[in-house]
Amino acid sequence: MVNKAVILRVEKTLSLVPEGYVISYGYLADLSGLPGRARMMGKCLQEIEVDCNWHRVLRADGKIAFPVGSARADEQRIRLVSEGVNVKNGRVNMKKFAWSPDLHTILFELKY
DNA sequence: CACGTGACATACC
DNA sequence: GGGTATGCCACGT
């Protein structure tokens, strides 16, 4: 189990990620006021509402975190492609599609 | 208390 | 590009 406060923070951050963009686990943690806790993001995503933007979360190198060919990986790829994010060999070009707002601005707005 | 593990990241070779 | 090492934090053994 993950703290409910943490879950809420991550849900809030995910709600800010625009359609057509993606974000890494590490930066998601940073924006949620939890620097260095990338590994915790995965735990959170297993407990978060299915309606969140979980499919926009990728590894820092742009790869989908699930094993290639798995049902989850396929669903994530389909969702990303359907909103305009190119997925080639289970990987996304982070230079093009990564959502990278100013960290401090977000932290200030969310009061973390 | 010491490890091992995990939807991870970074640095270095 | 791949492979190893280390840092990170929560949990289970």
mmCIF file with all atom_site columns, C-alpha atoms (C1' of nucleotides) in Angstrom:
data_model
loop_
_atom_site.group_PDB
_atom_site.id
_atom_site.type_symbol
_atom_site.label_atom_id
_atom_site.label_alt_id
_atom_site.label_comp_id
_atom_site.label_asym_id
_atom_site.label_entity_id
_atom_site.label_seq_id
_atom_site.pdbx_PDB_ins_code
_atom_site.Cartn_x
_atom_site.Cartn_y
_atom_site.Cartn_z
_atom_site.occupancy
_atom_site.B_iso_or_equiv
_atom_site.pdbx_formal_charge
_atom_site.auth_seq_id
_atom_site.auth_comp_id
_atom_site.auth_asym_id
_atom_site.auth_atom_id
_atom_site.pdbx_PDB_model_num
ATOM 1   C CA    . MET A 1 1   ? 0.000  0.000   0.000   1.00 0.00 ? 1   MET A CA    1
ATOM 2   C CA    . VAL A 1 2   ? 1.011  3.569   -0.699  1.00 0.00 ? 2   VAL A CA    1
ATOM 3   C CA    . ASN A 1 3   ? 0.030  6.639   1.364   1.00 0.00 ? 3   ASN A CA    1
ATOM 4   C CA    . LYS A 1 4   ? -3.274 8.079   0.224   1.00 0.00 ? 4   LYS A CA    1
ATOM 5   C CA    . ALA A 1 5   ? -1.652 11.518  0.222   1.00 0.00 ? 5   ALA A CA    1
ATOM 6   C CA    . VAL A 1 6   ? 0.932  10.260  -2.237  1.00 0.00 ? 6   VAL A CA    1
ATOM 7   C CA    . ILE A 1 7   ? -1.759 8.691   -4.416  1.00 0.00 ? 7   ILE A CA    1
ATOM 8   C CA    . LEU A 1 8   ? -3.638 11.979  -4.503  1.00 0.00 ? 8   LEU A CA    1
ATOM 9   C CA    . ARG A 1 9   ? -0.520 13.910  -5.452  1.00 0.00 ? 9   ARG A CA    1
ATOM 10  C CA    . VAL A 1 10  ? 0.291  11.560  -8.305  1.00 0.00 ? 10  VAL A CA    1
ATOM 11  C CA    . GLU A 1 11  ? -3.297 11.612  -9.555  1.00 0.00 ? 11  GLU A CA    1
ATOM 12  C CA    . LYS A 1 12  ? -3.195 15.410  -9.510  1.00 0.00 ? 12  LYS A CA    1
ATOM 13  C CA    . THR A 1 13  ? 0.062  15.532  -11.419 1.00 0.00 ? 13  THR A CA    1
ATOM 14  C CA    . LEU A 1 14  ? -1.148 13.026  -13.988 1.00 0.00 ? 14  LEU A CA    1
ATOM 15  C CA    . SER A 1 15  ? -4.266 15.099  -14.555 1.00 0.00 ? 15  SER A CA    1
ATOM 16  C CA    . LEU A 1 16  ? -1.996 17.918  -15.705 1.00 0.00 ? 16  LEU A CA    1
ATOM 17  C CA    . VAL A 1 17  ? -0.232 15.913  -18.416 1.00 0.00 ? 17  VAL A CA    1
ATOM 18  C CA    . PRO A 1 18  ? -1.703 17.047  -21.751 1.00 0.00 ? 18  PRO A CA    1
ATOM 19  C CA    . GLU A 1 19  ? -3.039 14.632  -24.336 1.00 0.00 ? 19  GLU A CA    1
ATOM 20  C CA    . GLY A 1 20  ? -0.371 13.766  -26.860 1.00 0.00 ? 20  GLY A CA    1
ATOM 21  C CA    . TYR A 1 21  ? 2.448  14.050  -24.322 1.00 0.00 ? 21  TYR A CA    1
ATOM 22  C CA    . VAL A 1 22  ? 4.220  11.592  -22.032 1.00 0.00 ? 22  VAL A CA    1
ATOM 23  C CA    . ILE A 1 23  ? 6.186  11.811  -18.777 1.00 0.00 ? 23  ILE A CA    1
ATOM 24  C CA    . SER A 1 24  ? 8.882  9.685   -17.119 1.00 0.00 ? 24  SER A CA    1
ATOM 25  C CA    . TYR A 1 25  ? 8.494  7.986   -13.741 1.00 0.00 ? 25  TYR A CA    1
ATOM 26  C CA    . GLY A 1 26  ? 11.281 10.099  -12.317 1.00 0.00 ? 26  GLY A CA    1
ATOM 27  C CA    . TYR A 1 27  ? 9.887  13.425  -13.445 1.00 0.00 ? 27  TYR A CA    1
ATOM 28  C CA    . LEU A 1 28  ? 6.403  12.413  -12.359 1.00 0.00 ? 28  LEU A CA    1
ATOM 29  C CA    . ALA A 1 29  ? 7.858  11.842  -8.894  1.00 0.00 ? 29  ALA A CA    1
ATOM 30  C CA    . ASP A 1 30  ? 9.635  15.218  -8.994  1.00 0.00 ? 30  ASP A CA    1
ATOM 31  C CA    . LEU A 1 31  ? 6.492  17.084  -10.051 1.00 0.00 ? 31  LEU A CA    1
ATOM 32  C CA    . SER A 1 32  ? 4.575  15.321  -7.301  1.00 0.00 ? 32  SER A CA    1
ATOM 33  C CA    . GLY A 1 33  ? 6.973  16.653  -4.708  1.00 0.00 ? 33  GLY A CA    1
ATOM 34  C CA    . LEU A 1 34  ? 8.635  13.261  -4.251  1.00 0.00 ? 34  LEU A CA    1
ATOM 35  C CA    . PRO A 1 35  ? 12.135 13.536  -5.729  1.00 0.00 ? 35  PRO A CA    1
ATOM 36  C CA    . GLY A 1 36  ? 14.069 10.286  -5.924  1.00 0.00 ? 36  GLY A CA    1
ATOM 37  C CA    . ARG A 1 37  ? 11.013 8.126   -5.635  1.00 0.00 ? 37  ARG A CA    1
ATOM 38  C CA    . ALA A 1 38  ? 10.542 6.983   -9.215  1.00 0.00 ? 38  ALA A CA    1
ATOM 39  C CA    . ARG A 1 39  ? 10.131 3.390   -8.091  1.00 0.00 ? 39  ARG A CA    1
ATOM 40  C CA    . MET A 1 40  ? 7.220  4.367   -5.913  1.00 0.00 ? 40  MET A CA    1
ATOM 41  C CA    . MET A 1 41  ? 5.341  5.705   -8.922  1.00 0.00 ? 41  MET A CA    1
ATOM 42  C CA    . GLY A 1 42  ? 4.843  2.224   -10.264 1.00 0.00 ? 42  GLY A CA    1
ATOM 43  C CA    . LYS A 1 43  ? 3.356  1.102   -6.968  1.00 0.00 ? 43  LYS A CA    1
ATOM 44  C CA    . CYS A 1 44  ? 1.021  4.083   -7.047  1.00 0.00 ? 44  CYS A CA    1
ATOM 45  C CA    . LEU A 1 45  ? -0.171 3.410   -10.565 1.00 0.00 ? 45  LEU A CA    1
ATOM 46  C CA    . GLN A 1 46  ? -1.361 -0.025  -9.468  1.00 0.00 ? 46  GLN A CA    1
ATOM 47  C CA    . GLU A 1 47  ? -3.664 1.581   -6.928  1.00 0.00 ? 47  GLU A CA    1
ATOM 48  C CA    . ILE A 1 48  ? -4.782 4.655   -8.841  1.00 0.00 ? 48  ILE A CA    1
ATOM 49  C CA    . GLU A 1 49  ? -8.111 4.965   -10.634 1.00 0.00 ? 49  GLU A CA    1
ATOM 50  C CA    . VAL A 1 50  ? -8.206 3.354   -14.065 1.00 0.00 ? 50  VAL A CA    1
ATOM 51  C CA    . ASP A 1 51  ? -9.391 6.638   -15.554 1.00 0.00 ? 51  ASP A CA    1
ATOM 52  C CA    . CYS A 1 52  ? -6.090 8.404   -14.840 1.00 0.00 ? 52  CYS A CA    1
ATOM 53  C CA    . ASN A 1 53  ? -3.465 9.056   -17.500 1.00 0.00 ? 53  ASN A CA    1
ATOM 54  C CA    . TRP A 1 54  ? -1.333 6.062   -16.535 1.00 0.00 ? 54  TRP A CA    1
ATOM 55  C CA    . HIS A 1 55  ? -0.628 5.320   -20.204 1.00 0.00 ? 55  HIS A CA    1
ATOM 56  C CA    . ARG A 1 56  ? 1.360  8.568   -20.516 1.00 0.00 ? 56  ARG A CA    1
ATOM 57  C CA    . VAL A 1 57  ? 3.975  7.348   -18.005 1.00 0.00 ? 57  VAL A CA    1
ATOM 58  C CA    . LEU A 1 58  ? 7.124  5.845   -19.523 1.00 0.00 ? 58  LEU A CA    1
ATOM 59  C CA    . ARG A 1 59  ? 10.678 5.045   -18.500 1.00 0.00 ? 59  ARG A CA    1
ATOM 60  C CA    . ALA A 1 60  ? 13.205 7.857   -18.766 1.00 0.00 ? 60  ALA A CA    1
ATOM 61  C CA    . ASP A 1 61  ? 14.555 6.352   -21.981 1.00 0.00 ? 61  ASP A CA    1
ATOM 62  C CA    . GLY A 1 62  ? 11.076 6.336   -23.523 1.00 0.00 ? 62  GLY A CA    1
ATOM 63  C CA    . LYS A 1 63  ? 10.448 2.612   -23.288 1.00 0.00 ? 63  LYS A CA    1
ATOM 64  C CA    . ILE A 1 64  ? 7.133  1.167   -22.159 1.00 0.00 ? 64  ILE A CA    1
ATOM 65  C CA    . ALA A 1 65  ? 7.771  -0.390  -18.745 1.00 0.00 ? 65  ALA A CA    1
ATOM 66  C CA    . PHE A 1 66  ? 5.817  -3.597  -19.429 1.00 0.00 ? 66  PHE A CA    1
ATOM 67  C CA    . PRO A 1 67  ? 7.254  -6.619  -21.206 1.00 0.00 ? 67  PRO A CA    1
ATOM 68  C CA    . VAL A 1 68  ? 6.801  -6.412  -24.970 1.00 0.00 ? 68  VAL A CA    1
ATOM 69  C CA    . GLY A 1 69  ? 3.763  -8.322  -26.078 1.00 0.00 ? 69  GLY A CA    1
ATOM 70  C CA    . SER A 1 70  ? 2.041  -8.201  -22.701 1.00 0.00 ? 70  SER A CA    1
ATOM 71  C CA    . ALA A 1 71  ? -1.571 -7.078  -22.602 1.00 0.00 ? 71  ALA A CA    1
ATOM 72  C CA    . ARG A 1 72  ? -0.729 -3.955  -20.617 1.00 0.00 ? 72  ARG A CA    1
ATOM 73  C CA    . ALA A 1 73  ? 2.067  -2.951  -22.975 1.00 0.00 ? 73  ALA A CA    1
ATOM 74  C CA    . ASP A 1 74  ? -0.237 -3.370  -25.953 1.00 0.00 ? 74  ASP A CA    1
ATOM 75  C CA    . GLU A 1 75  ? -3.004 -1.322  -24.378 1.00 0.00 ? 75  GLU A CA    1
ATOM 76  C CA    . GLN A 1 76  ? -0.560 1.428   -23.474 1.00 0.00 ? 76  GLN A CA    1
ATOM 77  C CA    . ARG A 1 77  ? 0.871  1.506   -26.990 1.00 0.00 ? 77  ARG A CA    1
ATOM 78  C CA    . ILE A 1 78  ? -2.591 1.659   -28.547 1.00 0.00 ? 78  ILE A CA    1
ATOM 79  C CA    . ARG A 1 79  ? -3.684 4.456   -26.228 1.00 0.00 ? 79  ARG A CA    1
ATOM 80  C CA    . LEU A 1 80  ? -0.563 6.502   -26.974 1.00 0.00 ? 80  LEU A CA    1
ATOM 81  C CA    . VAL A 1 81  ? -0.800 6.042   -30.719 1.00 0.00 ? 81  VAL A CA    1
ATOM 82  C CA    . SER A 1 82  ? -4.486 6.941   -30.652 1.00 0.00 ? 82  SER A CA    1
ATOM 83  C CA    . GLU A 1 83  ? -3.638 10.350  -29.209 1.00 0.00 ? 83  GLU A CA    1
ATOM 84  C CA    . GLY A 1 84  ? -0.793 11.030  -31.599 1.00 0.00 ? 84  GLY A CA    1
ATOM 85  C CA    . VAL A 1 85  ? 2.250  9.735   -29.736 1.00 0.00 ? 85  VAL A CA    1
ATOM 86  C CA    . ASN A 1 86  ? 4.497  7.680   -32.009 1.00 0.00 ? 86  ASN A CA    1
ATOM 87  C CA    . VAL A 1 87  ? 5.549  4.334   -30.544 1.00 0.00 ? 87  VAL A CA    1
ATOM 88  C CA    . LYS A 1 88  ? 8.316  2.536   -32.431 1.00 0.00 ? 88  LYS A CA    1
ATOM 89  C CA    . ASN A 1 89  ? 9.666  -0.778  -31.127 1.00 0.00 ? 89  ASN A CA    1
ATOM 90  C CA    . GLY A 1 90  ? 7.893  -0.261  -27.804 1.00 0.00 ? 90  GLY A CA    1
ATOM 91  C CA    . ARG A 1 91  ? 9.639  3.065   -27.421 1.00 0.00 ? 91  ARG A CA    1
ATOM 92  C CA    . VAL A 1 92  ? 8.729  6.756   -27.643 1.00 0.00 ? 92  VAL A CA    1
ATOM 93  C CA    . ASN A 1 93  ? 11.007 9.617   -28.729 1.00 0.00 ? 93  ASN A CA    1
ATOM 94  C CA    . MET A 1 94  ? 11.176 11.571  -25.469 1.00 0.00 ? 94  MET A CA    1
ATOM 95  C CA    . LYS A 1 95  ? 12.754 14.573  -27.154 1.00 0.00 ? 95  LYS A CA    1
ATOM 96  C CA    . LYS A 1 96  ? 9.535  15.056  -29.097 1.00 0.00 ? 96  LYS A CA    1
ATOM 97  C CA    . PHE A 1 97  ? 6.778  13.882  -26.786 1.00 0.00 ? 97  PHE A CA    1
ATOM 98  C CA    . ALA A 1 98  ? 7.986  14.387  -23.212 1.00 0.00 ? 98  ALA A CA    1
ATOM 99  C CA    . TRP A 1 99  ? 5.935  16.893  -21.205 1.00 0.00 ? 99  TRP A CA    1
ATOM 100 C CA    . SER A 1 100 ? 8.519  19.084  -19.485 1.00 0.00 ? 100 SER A CA    1
ATOM 101 C CA    . PRO A 1 101 ? 7.035  22.090  -17.673 1.00 0.00 ? 101 PRO A CA    1
ATOM 102 C CA    . ASP A 1 102 ? 9.128  24.120  -15.243 1.00 0.00 ? 102 ASP A CA    1
ATOM 103 C CA    . LEU A 1 103 ? 9.511  22.037  -12.095 1.00 0.00 ? 103 LEU A CA    1
ATOM 104 C CA    . HIS A 1 104 ? 9.450  24.932  -9.629  1.00 0.00 ? 104 HIS A CA    1
ATOM 105 C CA    . THR A 1 105 ? 6.393  26.504  -11.202 1.00 0.00 ? 105 THR A CA    1
ATOM 106 C CA    . ILE A 1 106 ? 4.440  23.292  -10.795 1.00 0.00 ? 106 ILE A CA    1
ATOM 107 C CA    . LEU A 1 107 ? 5.676  22.746  -7.254  1.00 0.00 ? 107 LEU A CA    1
ATOM 108 C CA    . PHE A 1 108 ? 4.639  26.287  -6.385  1.00 0.00 ? 108 PHE A CA    1
ATOM 109 C CA    . GLU A 1 109 ? 1.202  25.981  -7.945  1.00 0.00 ? 109 GLU A CA    1
ATOM 110 C CA    . LEU A 1 110 ? 0.564  22.704  -6.171  1.00 0.00 ? 110 LEU A CA    1
ATOM 111 C CA    . LYS A 1 111 ? 2.069  24.114  -2.949  1.00 0.00 ? 111 LYS A CA    1
ATOM 112 C CA    . TYR A 1 112 ? 4.577  21.299  -2.374  1.00 0.00 ? 112 TYR A CA    1
ATOM 113 C "C1'" . DC  B 2 1   ? 19.107 -6.197  11.303  1.00 0.00 ? 1   DC  B "C1'" 1
ATOM 114 C "C1'" . DA  B 2 2   ? 20.523 -7.855  6.463   1.00 0.00 ? 2   DA  B "C1'" 1
ATOM 115 C "C1'" . DC  B 2 3   ? 19.116 -8.927  2.101   1.00 0.00 ? 3   DC  B "C1'" 1
ATOM 116 C "C1'" . DG  B 2 4   ? 16.374 -9.235  -2.212  1.00 0.00 ? 4   DG  B "C1'" 1
ATOM 117 C "C1'" . DT  B 2 5   ? 12.995 -7.237  -5.148  1.00 0.00 ? 5   DT  B "C1'" 1
ATOM 118 C "C1'" . DG  B 2 6   ? 10.494 -3.813  -7.928  1.00 0.00 ? 6   DG  B "C1'" 1
ATOM 119 C "C1'" . DA  B 2 7   ? 5.561  -0.265  -13.855 1.00 0.00 ? 7   DA  B "C1'" 1
ATOM 120 C "C1'" . DC  B 2 8   ? 13.010 3.415   -11.909 1.00 0.00 ? 8   DC  B "C1'" 1
ATOM 121 C "C1'" . DA  B 2 9   ? 17.262 6.855   -12.772 1.00 0.00 ? 9   DA  B "C1'" 1
ATOM 122 C "C1'" . DT  B 2 10  ? 21.948 8.192   -13.609 1.00 0.00 ? 10  DT  B "C1'" 1
ATOM 123 C "C1'" . DA  B 2 11  ? 26.777 7.567   -14.546 1.00 0.00 ? 11  DA  B "C1'" 1
ATOM 124 C "C1'" . DC  B 2 12  ? 30.303 5.113   -16.533 1.00 0.00 ? 12  DC  B "C1'" 1
ATOM 125 C "C1'" . DC  B 2 13  ? 32.599 1.664   -19.369 1.00 0.00 ? 13  DC  B "C1'" 1
ATOM 126 C "C1'" . DG  C 3 1   ? 23.866 0.416   -28.496 1.00 0.00 ? 1   DG  C "C1'" 1
ATOM 127 C "C1'" . DG  C 3 2   ? 24.268 -3.042  -24.289 1.00 0.00 ? 2   DG  C "C1'" 1
ATOM 128 C "C1'" . DG  C 3 3   ? 26.114 -4.155  -19.389 1.00 0.00 ? 3   DG  C "C1'" 1
ATOM 129 C "C1'" . DT  C 3 4   ? 27.389 -3.021  -14.745 1.00 0.00 ? 4   DT  C "C1'" 1
ATOM 130 C "C1'" . DA  C 3 5   ? 27.275 -0.261  -10.595 1.00 0.00 ? 5   DA  C "C1'" 1
ATOM 131 C "C1'" . DT  C 3 6   ? 25.112 2.652   -7.380  1.00 0.00 ? 6   DT  C "C1'" 1
ATOM 132 C "C1'" . DG  C 3 7   ? 21.314 5.445   -5.416  1.00 0.00 ? 7   DG  C "C1'" 1
ATOM 133 C "C1'" . DC  C 3 8   ? 16.641 5.519   -4.217  1.00 0.00 ? 8   DC  C "C1'" 1
ATOM 134 C "C1'" . DC  C 3 9   ? 12.422 3.943   -1.017  1.00 0.00 ? 9   DC  C "C1'" 1
ATOM 135 C "C1'" . DA  C 3 10  ? 8.816  0.626   0.643   1.00 0.00 ? 10  DA  C "C1'" 1
ATOM 136 C "C1'" . DC  C 3 11  ? 7.977  -4.244  1.735   1.00 0.00 ? 11  DC  C "C1'" 1
ATOM 137 C "C1'" . DG  C 3 12  ? 8.572  -8.870  2.518   1.00 0.00 ? 12  DG  C "C1'" 1
ATOM 138 C "C1'" . DT  C 3 13  ? 11.521 -12.609 4.096   1.00 0.00 ? 13  DT  C "C1'" 1
#
